[in-house]
Short mmCIF file of C-alpha atoms and ligand atoms in Angstrom, two decimals:
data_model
loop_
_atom_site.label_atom_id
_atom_site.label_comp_id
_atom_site.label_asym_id
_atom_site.label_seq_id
_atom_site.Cartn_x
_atom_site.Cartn_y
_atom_site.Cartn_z
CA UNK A 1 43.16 -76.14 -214.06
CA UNK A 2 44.25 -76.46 -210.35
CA UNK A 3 46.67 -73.99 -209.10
CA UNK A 4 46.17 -75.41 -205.17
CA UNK A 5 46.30 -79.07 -205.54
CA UNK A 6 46.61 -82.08 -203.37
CA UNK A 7 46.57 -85.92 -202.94
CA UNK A 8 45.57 -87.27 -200.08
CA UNK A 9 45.96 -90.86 -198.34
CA UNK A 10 45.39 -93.10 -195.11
CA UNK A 11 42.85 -95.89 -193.80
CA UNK A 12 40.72 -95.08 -191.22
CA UNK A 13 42.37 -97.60 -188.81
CA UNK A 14 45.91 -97.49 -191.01
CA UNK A 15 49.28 -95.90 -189.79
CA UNK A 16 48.90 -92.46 -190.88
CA UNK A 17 46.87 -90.22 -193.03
CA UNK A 18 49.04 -88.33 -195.62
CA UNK A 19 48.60 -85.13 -197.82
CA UNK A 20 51.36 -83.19 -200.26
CA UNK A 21 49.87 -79.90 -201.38
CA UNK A 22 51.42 -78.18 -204.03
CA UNK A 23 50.98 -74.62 -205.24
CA UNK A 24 51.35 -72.89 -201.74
CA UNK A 25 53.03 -70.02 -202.69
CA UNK A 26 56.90 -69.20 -201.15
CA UNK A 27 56.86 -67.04 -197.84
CA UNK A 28 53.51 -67.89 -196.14
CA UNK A 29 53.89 -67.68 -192.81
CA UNK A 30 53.13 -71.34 -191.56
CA UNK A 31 51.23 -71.86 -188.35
CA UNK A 32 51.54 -75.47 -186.92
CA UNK A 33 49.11 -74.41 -184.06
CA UNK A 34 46.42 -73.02 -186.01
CA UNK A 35 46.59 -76.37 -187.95
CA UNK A 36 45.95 -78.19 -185.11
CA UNK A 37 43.63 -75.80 -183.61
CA UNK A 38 41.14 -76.35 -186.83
CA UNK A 39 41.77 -80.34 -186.43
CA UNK A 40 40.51 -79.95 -182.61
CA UNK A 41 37.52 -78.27 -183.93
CA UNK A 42 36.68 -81.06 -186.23
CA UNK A 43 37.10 -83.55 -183.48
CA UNK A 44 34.58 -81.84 -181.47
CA UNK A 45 30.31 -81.94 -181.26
CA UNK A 46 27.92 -83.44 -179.24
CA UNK A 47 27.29 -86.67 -180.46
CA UNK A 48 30.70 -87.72 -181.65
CA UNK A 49 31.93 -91.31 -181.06
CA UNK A 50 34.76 -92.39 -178.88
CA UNK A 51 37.62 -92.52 -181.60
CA UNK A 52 37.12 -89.10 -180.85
CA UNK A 53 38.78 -89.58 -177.24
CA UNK A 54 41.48 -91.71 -178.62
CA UNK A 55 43.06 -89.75 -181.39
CA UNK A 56 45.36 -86.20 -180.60
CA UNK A 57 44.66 -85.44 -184.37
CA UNK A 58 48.26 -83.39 -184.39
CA UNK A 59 49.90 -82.80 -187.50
CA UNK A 60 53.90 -83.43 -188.55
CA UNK A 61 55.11 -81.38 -191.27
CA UNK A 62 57.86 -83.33 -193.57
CA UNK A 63 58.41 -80.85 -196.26
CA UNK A 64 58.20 -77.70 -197.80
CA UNK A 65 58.72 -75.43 -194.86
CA UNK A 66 61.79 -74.30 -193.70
CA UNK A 67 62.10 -71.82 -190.41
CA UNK A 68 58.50 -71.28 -190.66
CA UNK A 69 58.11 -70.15 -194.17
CA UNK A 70 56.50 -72.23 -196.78
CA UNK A 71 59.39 -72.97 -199.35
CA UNK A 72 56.94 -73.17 -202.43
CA UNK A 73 57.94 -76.41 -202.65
CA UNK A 74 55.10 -79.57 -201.57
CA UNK A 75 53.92 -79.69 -198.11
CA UNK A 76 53.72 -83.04 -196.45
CA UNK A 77 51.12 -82.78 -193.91
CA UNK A 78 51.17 -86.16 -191.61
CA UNK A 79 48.49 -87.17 -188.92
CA UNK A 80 49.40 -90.50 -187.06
CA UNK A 81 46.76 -92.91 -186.38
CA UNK A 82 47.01 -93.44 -182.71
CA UNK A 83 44.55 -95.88 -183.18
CA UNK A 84 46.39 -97.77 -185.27
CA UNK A 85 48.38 -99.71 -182.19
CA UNK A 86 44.87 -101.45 -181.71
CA UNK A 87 44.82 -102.07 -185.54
CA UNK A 88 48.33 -103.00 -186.38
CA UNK A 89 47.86 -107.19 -187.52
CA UNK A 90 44.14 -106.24 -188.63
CA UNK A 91 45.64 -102.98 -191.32
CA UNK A 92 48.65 -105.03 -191.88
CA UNK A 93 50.51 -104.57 -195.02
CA UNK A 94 52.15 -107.55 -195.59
CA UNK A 95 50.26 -110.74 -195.43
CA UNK A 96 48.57 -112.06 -192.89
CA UNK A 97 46.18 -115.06 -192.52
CA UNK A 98 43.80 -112.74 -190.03
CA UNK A 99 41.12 -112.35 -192.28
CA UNK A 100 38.39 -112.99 -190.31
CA UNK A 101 39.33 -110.22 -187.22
CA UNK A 102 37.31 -107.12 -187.81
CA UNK A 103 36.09 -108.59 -190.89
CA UNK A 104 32.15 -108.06 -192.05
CA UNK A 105 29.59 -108.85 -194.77
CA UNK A 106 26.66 -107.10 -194.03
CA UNK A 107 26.05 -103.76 -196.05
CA UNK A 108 25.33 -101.43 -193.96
CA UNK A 109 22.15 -99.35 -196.18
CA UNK A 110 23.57 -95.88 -196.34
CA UNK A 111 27.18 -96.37 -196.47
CA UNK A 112 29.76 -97.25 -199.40
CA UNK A 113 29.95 -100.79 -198.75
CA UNK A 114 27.79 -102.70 -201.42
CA UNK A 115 28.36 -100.71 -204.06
CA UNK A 116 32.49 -100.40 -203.20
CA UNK A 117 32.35 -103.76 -202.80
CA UNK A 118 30.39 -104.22 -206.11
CA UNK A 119 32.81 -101.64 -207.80
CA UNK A 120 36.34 -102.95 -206.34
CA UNK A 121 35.81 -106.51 -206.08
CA UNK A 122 36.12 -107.11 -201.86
CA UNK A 123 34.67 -109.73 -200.23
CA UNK A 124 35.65 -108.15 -196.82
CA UNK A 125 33.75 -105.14 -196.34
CA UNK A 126 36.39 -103.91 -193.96
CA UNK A 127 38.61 -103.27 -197.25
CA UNK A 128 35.39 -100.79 -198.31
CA UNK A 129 34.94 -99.29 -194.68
CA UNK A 130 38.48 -98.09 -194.20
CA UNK A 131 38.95 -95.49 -196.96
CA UNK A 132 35.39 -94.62 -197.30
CA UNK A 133 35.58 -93.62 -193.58
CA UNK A 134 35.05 -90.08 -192.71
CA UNK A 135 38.39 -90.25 -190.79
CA UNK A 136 40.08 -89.14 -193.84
CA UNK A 137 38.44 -85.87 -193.32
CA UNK A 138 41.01 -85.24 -190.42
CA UNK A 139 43.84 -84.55 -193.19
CA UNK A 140 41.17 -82.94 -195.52
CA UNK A 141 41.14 -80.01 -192.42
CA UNK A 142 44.78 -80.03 -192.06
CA UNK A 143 44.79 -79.46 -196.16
CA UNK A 144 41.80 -76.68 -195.48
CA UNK A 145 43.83 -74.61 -192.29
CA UNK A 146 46.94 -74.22 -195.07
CA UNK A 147 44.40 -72.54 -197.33
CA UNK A 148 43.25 -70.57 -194.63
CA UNK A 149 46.40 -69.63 -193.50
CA UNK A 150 46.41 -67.60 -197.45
CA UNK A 151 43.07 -66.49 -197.22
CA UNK A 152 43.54 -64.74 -194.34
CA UNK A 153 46.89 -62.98 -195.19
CA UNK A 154 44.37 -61.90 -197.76
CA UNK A 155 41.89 -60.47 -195.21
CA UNK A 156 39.31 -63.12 -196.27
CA UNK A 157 37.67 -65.31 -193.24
CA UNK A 158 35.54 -68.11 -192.82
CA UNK A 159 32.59 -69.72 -190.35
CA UNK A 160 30.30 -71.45 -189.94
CA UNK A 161 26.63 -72.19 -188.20
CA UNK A 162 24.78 -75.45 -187.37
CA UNK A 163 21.48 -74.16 -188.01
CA UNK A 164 19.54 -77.90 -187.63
CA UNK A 165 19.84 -81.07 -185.70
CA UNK A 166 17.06 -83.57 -186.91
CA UNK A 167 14.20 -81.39 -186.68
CA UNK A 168 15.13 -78.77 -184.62
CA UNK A 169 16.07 -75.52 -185.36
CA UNK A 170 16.91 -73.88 -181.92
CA UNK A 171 20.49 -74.49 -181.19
CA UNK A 172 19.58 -74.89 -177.44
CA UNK A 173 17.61 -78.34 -178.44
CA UNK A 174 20.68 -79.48 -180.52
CA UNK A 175 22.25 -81.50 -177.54
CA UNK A 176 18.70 -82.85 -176.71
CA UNK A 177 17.68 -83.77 -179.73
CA UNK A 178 21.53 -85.96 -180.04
CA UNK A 179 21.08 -87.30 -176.40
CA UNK A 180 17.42 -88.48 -177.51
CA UNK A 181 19.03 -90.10 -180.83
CA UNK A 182 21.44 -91.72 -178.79
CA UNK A 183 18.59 -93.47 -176.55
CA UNK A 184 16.94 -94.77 -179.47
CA UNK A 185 20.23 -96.27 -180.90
CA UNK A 186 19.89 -94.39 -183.85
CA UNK A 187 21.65 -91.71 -185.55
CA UNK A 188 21.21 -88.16 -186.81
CA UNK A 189 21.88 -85.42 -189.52
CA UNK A 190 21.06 -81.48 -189.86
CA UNK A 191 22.25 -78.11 -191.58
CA UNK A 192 24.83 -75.84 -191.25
CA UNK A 193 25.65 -72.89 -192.91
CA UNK A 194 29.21 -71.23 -193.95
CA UNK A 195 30.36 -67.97 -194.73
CA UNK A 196 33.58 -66.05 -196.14
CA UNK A 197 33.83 -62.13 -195.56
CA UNK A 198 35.96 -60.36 -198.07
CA UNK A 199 36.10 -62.47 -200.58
CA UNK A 200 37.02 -60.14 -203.91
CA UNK A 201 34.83 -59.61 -207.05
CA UNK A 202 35.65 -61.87 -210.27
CA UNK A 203 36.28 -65.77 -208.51
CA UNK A 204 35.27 -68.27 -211.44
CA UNK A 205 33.41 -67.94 -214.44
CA UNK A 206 30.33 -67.99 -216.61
CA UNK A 207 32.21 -68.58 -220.29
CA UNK A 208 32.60 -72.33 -219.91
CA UNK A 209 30.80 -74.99 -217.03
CA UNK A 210 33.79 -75.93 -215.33
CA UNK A 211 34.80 -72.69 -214.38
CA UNK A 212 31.61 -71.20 -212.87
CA UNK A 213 33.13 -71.30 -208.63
CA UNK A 214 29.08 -72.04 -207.45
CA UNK A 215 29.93 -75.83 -209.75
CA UNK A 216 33.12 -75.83 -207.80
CA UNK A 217 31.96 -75.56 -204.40
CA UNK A 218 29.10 -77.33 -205.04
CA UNK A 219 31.47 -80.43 -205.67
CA UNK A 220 33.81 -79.85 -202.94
CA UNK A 221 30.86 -79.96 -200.67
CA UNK A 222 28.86 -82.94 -201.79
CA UNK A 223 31.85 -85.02 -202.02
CA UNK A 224 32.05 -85.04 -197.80
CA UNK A 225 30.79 -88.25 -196.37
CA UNK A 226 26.95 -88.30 -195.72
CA UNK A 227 26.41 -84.46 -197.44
CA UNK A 228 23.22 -84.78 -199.92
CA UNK A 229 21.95 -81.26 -200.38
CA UNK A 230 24.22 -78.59 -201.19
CA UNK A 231 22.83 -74.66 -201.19
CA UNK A 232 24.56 -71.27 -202.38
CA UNK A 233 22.75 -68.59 -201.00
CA UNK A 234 19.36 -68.61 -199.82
CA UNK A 235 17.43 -71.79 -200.98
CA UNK A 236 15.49 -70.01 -204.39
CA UNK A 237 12.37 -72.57 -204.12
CA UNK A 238 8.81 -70.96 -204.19
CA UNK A 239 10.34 -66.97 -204.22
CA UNK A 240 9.43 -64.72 -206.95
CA UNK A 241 11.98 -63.43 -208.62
CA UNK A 242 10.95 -59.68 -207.52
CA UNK A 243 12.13 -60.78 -204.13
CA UNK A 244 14.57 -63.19 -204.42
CA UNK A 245 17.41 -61.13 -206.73
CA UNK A 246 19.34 -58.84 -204.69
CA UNK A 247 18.85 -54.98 -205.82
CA UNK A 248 21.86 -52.69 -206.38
CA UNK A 249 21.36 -49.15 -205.44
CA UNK A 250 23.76 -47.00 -204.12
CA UNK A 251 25.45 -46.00 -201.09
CA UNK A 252 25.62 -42.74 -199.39
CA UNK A 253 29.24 -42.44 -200.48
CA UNK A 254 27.98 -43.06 -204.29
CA UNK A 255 28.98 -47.05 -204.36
CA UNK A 256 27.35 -49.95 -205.55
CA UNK A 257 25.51 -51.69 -202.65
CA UNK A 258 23.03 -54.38 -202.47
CA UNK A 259 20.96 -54.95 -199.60
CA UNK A 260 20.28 -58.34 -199.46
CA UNK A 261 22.17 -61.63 -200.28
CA UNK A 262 19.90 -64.56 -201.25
CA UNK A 263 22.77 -64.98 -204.37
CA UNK A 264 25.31 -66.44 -201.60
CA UNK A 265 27.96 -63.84 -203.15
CA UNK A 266 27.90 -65.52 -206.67
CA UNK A 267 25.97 -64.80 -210.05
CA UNK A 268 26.67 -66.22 -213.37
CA UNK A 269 29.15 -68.72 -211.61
CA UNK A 270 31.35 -66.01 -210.21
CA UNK A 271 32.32 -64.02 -207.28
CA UNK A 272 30.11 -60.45 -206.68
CA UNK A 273 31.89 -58.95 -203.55
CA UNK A 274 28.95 -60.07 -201.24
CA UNK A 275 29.66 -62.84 -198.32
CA UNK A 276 29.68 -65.96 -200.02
CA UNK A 277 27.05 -68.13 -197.86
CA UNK A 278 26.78 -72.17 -198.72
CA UNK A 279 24.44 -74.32 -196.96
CA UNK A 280 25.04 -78.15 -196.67
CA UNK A 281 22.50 -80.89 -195.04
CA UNK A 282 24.15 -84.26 -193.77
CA UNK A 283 22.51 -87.39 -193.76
CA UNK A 284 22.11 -89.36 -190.50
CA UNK A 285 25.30 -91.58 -190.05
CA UNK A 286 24.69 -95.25 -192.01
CA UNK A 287 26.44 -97.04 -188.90
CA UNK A 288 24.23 -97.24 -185.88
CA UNK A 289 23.28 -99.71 -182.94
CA UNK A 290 19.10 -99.72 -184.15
CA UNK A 291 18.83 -103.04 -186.90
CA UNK A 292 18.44 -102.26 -190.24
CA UNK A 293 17.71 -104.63 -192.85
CA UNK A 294 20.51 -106.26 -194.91
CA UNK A 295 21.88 -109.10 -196.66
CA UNK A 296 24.89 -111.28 -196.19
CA UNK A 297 27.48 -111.08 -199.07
CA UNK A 298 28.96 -114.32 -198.27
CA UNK A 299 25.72 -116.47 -197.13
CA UNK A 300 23.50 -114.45 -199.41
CA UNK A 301 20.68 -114.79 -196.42
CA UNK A 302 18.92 -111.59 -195.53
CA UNK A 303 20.75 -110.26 -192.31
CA UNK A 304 21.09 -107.43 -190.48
CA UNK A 305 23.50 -104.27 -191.14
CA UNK A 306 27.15 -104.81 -189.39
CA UNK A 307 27.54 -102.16 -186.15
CA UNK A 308 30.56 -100.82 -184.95
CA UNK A 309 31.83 -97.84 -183.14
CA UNK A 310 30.39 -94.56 -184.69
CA UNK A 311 28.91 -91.13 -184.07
CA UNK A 312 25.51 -90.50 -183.34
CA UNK A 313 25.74 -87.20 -185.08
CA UNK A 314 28.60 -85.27 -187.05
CA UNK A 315 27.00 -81.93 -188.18
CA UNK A 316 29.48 -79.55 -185.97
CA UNK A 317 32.63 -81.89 -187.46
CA UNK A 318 31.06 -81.52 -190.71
CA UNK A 319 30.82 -78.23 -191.14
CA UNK A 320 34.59 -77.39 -190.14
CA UNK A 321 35.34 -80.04 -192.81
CA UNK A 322 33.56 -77.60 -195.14
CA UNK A 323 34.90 -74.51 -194.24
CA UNK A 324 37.87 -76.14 -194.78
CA UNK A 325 36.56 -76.83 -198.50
CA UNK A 326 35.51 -73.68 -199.19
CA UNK A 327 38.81 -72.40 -198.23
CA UNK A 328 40.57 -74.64 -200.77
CA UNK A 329 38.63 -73.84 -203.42
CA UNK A 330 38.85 -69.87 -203.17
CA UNK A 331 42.33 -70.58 -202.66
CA UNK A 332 42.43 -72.23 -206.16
CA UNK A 333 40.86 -69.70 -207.28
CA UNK A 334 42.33 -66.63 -206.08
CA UNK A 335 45.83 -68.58 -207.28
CA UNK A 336 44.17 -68.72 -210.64
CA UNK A 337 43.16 -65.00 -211.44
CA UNK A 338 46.28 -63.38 -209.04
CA UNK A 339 48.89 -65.77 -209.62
CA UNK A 340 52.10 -65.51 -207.70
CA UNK A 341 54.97 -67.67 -207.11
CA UNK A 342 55.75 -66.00 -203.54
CA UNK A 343 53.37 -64.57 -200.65
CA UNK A 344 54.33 -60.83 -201.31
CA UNK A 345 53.73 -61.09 -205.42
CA UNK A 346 50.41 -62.56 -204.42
CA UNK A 347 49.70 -59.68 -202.35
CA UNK A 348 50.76 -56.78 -204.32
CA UNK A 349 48.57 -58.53 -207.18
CA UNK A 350 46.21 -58.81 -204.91
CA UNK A 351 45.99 -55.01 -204.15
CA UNK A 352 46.05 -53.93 -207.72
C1 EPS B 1 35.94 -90.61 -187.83
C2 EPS B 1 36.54 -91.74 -187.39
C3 EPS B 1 35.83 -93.03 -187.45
C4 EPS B 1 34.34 -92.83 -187.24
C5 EPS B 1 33.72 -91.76 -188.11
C6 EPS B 1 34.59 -90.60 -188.40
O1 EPS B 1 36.44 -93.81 -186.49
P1 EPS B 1 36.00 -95.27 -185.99
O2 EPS B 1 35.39 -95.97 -187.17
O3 EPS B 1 37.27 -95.92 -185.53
O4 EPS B 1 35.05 -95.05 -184.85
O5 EPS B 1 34.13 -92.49 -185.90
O6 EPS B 1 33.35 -92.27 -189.36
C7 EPS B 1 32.06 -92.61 -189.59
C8 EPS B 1 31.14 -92.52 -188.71
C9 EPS B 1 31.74 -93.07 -190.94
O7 EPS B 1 30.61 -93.57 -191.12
O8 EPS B 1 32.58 -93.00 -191.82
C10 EPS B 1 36.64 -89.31 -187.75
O9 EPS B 1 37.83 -89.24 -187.44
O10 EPS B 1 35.98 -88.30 -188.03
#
């Protein structure tokens, strides 16, 4: 049941990458800037590679907004490629007999390209590189800034923390720690944490598994490039339960409270009113200068991995691209229980 859905397209190295959302409600207030404000911060982070410097990341709107109101019709959200110029014979559509430029056949261990090539049937491994790309998070913000932009007409806000580079836990050794990586040709992942304030009681479900919104987010999370550990809340692993679970008592005006928050905001697969904190780790980046071990799909020899321009670490990017996740799927959610085919029926339900 998806009440905020979208499609999403575009090659890393391609024209454009596309997304039509559908389900924004009629009325929103629609902020181009702030759009490209969230893109900028997913561009940014030490360690990111120089595609960085050569993309604007700015977003076109083709539809479903009309004098700066969302029409409740689908939103086309366009980011060109300005890379693309560099690409245009290599991503060409129609034929072209250039198949060896950019071409590779090394697997790079780490990254989608044996087992998409496996799976889809390429003998380039370009054809597996260019959608598995984490480029095509760049639209995947642009998608996650619209949600925002009805979360916080909603009062509900989201950020987020890199709380770990490699092994270091002191944000001042972050940069260090990526310089060092860099040295050694090698690449590097980490932590980050993010939160939502305000988020209502009663998001998701315990009465079937699909519908629990800790199963949701935990999808929407692990389904970034290079994410392999997914947390809600604080990580439960060798508490007792006496202190992990988060005690009500009450407040001095007579309300529920609860002093701590090791739950992340859910219980029984829904919302409880408290912050809701998810942790992510990322994995170091497959692509990087220092040789790995590989194997040729076309000779079948043992080679080495293919290199190419990449980042040497993408935690910062990473976690804008999920707060922009989260965002979508309270959004779903919050279109789900409240409903409302316009901004100010969503609101007054909202309220009530
Ligand atoms: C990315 C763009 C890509 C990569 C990176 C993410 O651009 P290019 O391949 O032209 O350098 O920099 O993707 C990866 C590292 C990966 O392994 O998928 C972006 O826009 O975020």
């Amino acid at each position: 049941m998806e009440k905020f859905r979208f499609l999403t397209s575009g090659e890393s190295h391609g024209k454009s990458l596309t997304a039509i959302i559908e389900g924004v409600p009629a009325g929103l207030e629609f902020d181009i800037d702030f759009i490209n404000e969230e893109l900028q911060r997913r561009k940014q982070g030490h360690g990111r590679g120089a595609r960085m410097k050569i993309e604007s990341d700015t977003v076109q709107i083709t539809s479903g907004v009309r004098f700066g109101k969302t029409l409740g019709s689908p939103i086309t959200l366009v980011i060109e490629n300005l890379d693309f110029e560099n690409w245009q014979k290599i991503m060409s559509v129609a034929p072209e007999n250039l198949t060896e430029v950019k071409s590779f056949s090394t697997f790079r261990p780490g990254h989608a390209d044996y087992a998409g090539s496996v799976k889809y049937g390429h003998q380039d491994l370009r054809n597996v590189l260019e959608r598995s790309s984490a480029r095509k998070t760049a639209i995947e913000v642009a998608v996650g800034a619209v949600a925002k932009m009805i979360l916080k007409q909603l009062g509900i806000t989201g950020i987020s923390e890199v709380t770990q580079v490699g092994c270091a836990c002191n944000q001042e050794e972050f940069n260090n720690e990526i310089d060092i990586t860099k040295e050694k040709g090698d690449s590097i992942g980490g932590k980050f944490t993010v939160i939502y304030k305000n988020v209502p009681v009663g998001l998701g479900s315990y009465v079937h598994w699909d519908r629990g919104i800790d199963g949701r987010l935990a999808q929407a999370l692990m389904s970034i490039p290079a994410v392999k550990v997914v947390e809600i809340g604080t990580n439960p692993l060798g508490f007792y339960g006496s202190d992990y679970h988060d005690e009500f008592v009450l407040d001095d005006e007579g309300n529920i409270d609860r002093p701590t928050n090791h739950a992340g905001g859910i219980e029984g697969g829904i919302t409880n009113g408290q912050d809701i904190v998810v942790s992510a780790v990322m994995k170091p980046i497959p692509t990087m200068k220092k040789v790995l071990k590989s194997v040729d799909l076309k000779t079948k020899q043992e080679s080495v991995a293919h290199y190419e321009r990449s980042d040497v670490c993408a935690v910062e990017s990473c976690a804008v691209v999920a707060e922009s996740r989260v965002a979508w799927v309270l959004v779903n959610e919050i279109l789900l229980k409240y409903g409302g085919d316009t901004m100010d029926e969503l609101m007054k339900n909202f309220k009530n």
